[in-house]
Amino acid sequence: VSDEDELLSGLRRGESQAYEELVRRFESPLYRYFMASHGDPQLALEQSADCFGNLVESLPKMTGGPNQLQPFVFAVARNVLRRQWRRRTRECSPLSSAEAIIDDRRSPEMEVEVQEQSSQLIAAIRRLDPQTCDVFILRFIEQLSIAEVAIIVGEPVGTVKSRLHRGRQRLAEILCPENGPI
Amino acid sequence: MNEPKDTLPEEVIDELLAPLRGIDCPDEVRRANHRAIELAFARRLRTPWWRRTVSVPLPLAIAASVMVMATILALLWPAENGSKVVDAHGPQRSATAVNQERPVWSVSRSYILSIESLSRMENSFRPDSKDKRNDS
């Protein structure tokens, strides 16, 4: 029995150690996912905690093998995000807040450059429609496979591919309006 | 890669989004996550047993509901079937037995009707009764 199988059976039995491991594995990816979706660290904190709380409720009912765990966790995160979208009508949050959490092991000049770039990117991604934005973050930031993204968003692989293509087109329009070099 | 000019190649996007992949989870978020898990466990323990749910495989759930339906039908069927059996003996029964089962009101009604018809007959046999009254 692999570690993954043990983890999954521990999660299904509701063992606290298994949940500690779950937090260790997914806290950064989930926080990144929420941050990239709206750029508000406080909201990302709340959503991240909300997501783990929901996972304690829903993981014992999860079907499938260990390879389904990551799509399942992101599907729960996506539901948390969608609830938030319904509650708020995509109000703008200060982009400067995203700068505070970027890794600071770089030179000050480089850090400023990276922060500016990240803020611009988050702003550009947020200008995509919510479904495309979601698919885009999962594919290019969390680096999940197209098949995994399709499971998470509950859409066919073809639809995910066309969303990614549209997202890339739109991002090109946003980031380089004159079609110049990037 | 042959990309149309109006889209960004995946490599470029990968490179562009690399700084976002560097976003790390702050300690505050870690603490909040652990707290959320503890709260969820506590909430689950507080839930009374009659409000707890269990996941049951769909085939098992269908089989159980079919069995319940079959049991209910089996309990109800003999009662309905029994009444049909009694009716099935109907043509073989004697006329008196059938008459005995008729409702009482129909017997009384036929009795009253027969009295009425008798009285009408009696009146028709006394054509001079009116004349006698006139004479007096």
CSV table of C-alpha atoms in Angstrom, one decimal, chain A residues 96 98-120, chain B residues 19 22:
chain,number,residue,atom,x,y,z
A,96,SER,CA,-0.6,46.3,-3.8
A,98,ALA,CA,-0.5,40.9,-3.6
A,99,GLU,CA,3.0,42.3,-3.4
A,100,ALA,CA,3.4,41.6,0.3
A,101,ILE,CA,3.5,37.9,-0.1
A,102,ILE,CA,6.0,37.4,-3.0
A,103,ASP,CA,9.1,35.7,-2.0
A,104,ASP,CA,11.6,38.2,-0.6
A,105,ARG,CA,14.9,36.3,-1.2
A,106,ARG,CA,15.8,38.5,-4.1
A,107,SER,CA,17.6,41.8,-4.5
A,108,PRO,CA,15.4,44.9,-3.7
A,109,GLU,CA,15.4,46.0,-7.4
A,110,MET,CA,14.6,42.6,-8.6
A,111,GLU,CA,11.9,42.2,-6.0
A,112,VAL,CA,10.2,45.4,-7.1
A,113,GLU,CA,10.3,44.3,-10.7
A,114,VAL,CA,8.8,40.9,-9.8
A,115,GLN,CA,6.1,42.4,-7.6
A,116,GLU,CA,5.1,44.8,-10.4
A,117,GLN,CA,5.0,42.0,-12.9
A,118,SER,CA,2.9,39.8,-10.6
A,119,SER,CA,0.5,42.6,-9.9
A,120,GLN,CA,0.1,43.3,-13.6
B,19,PRO,CA,6.4,34.9,-10.3
B,22,GLY,CA,6.5,31.9,-6.1
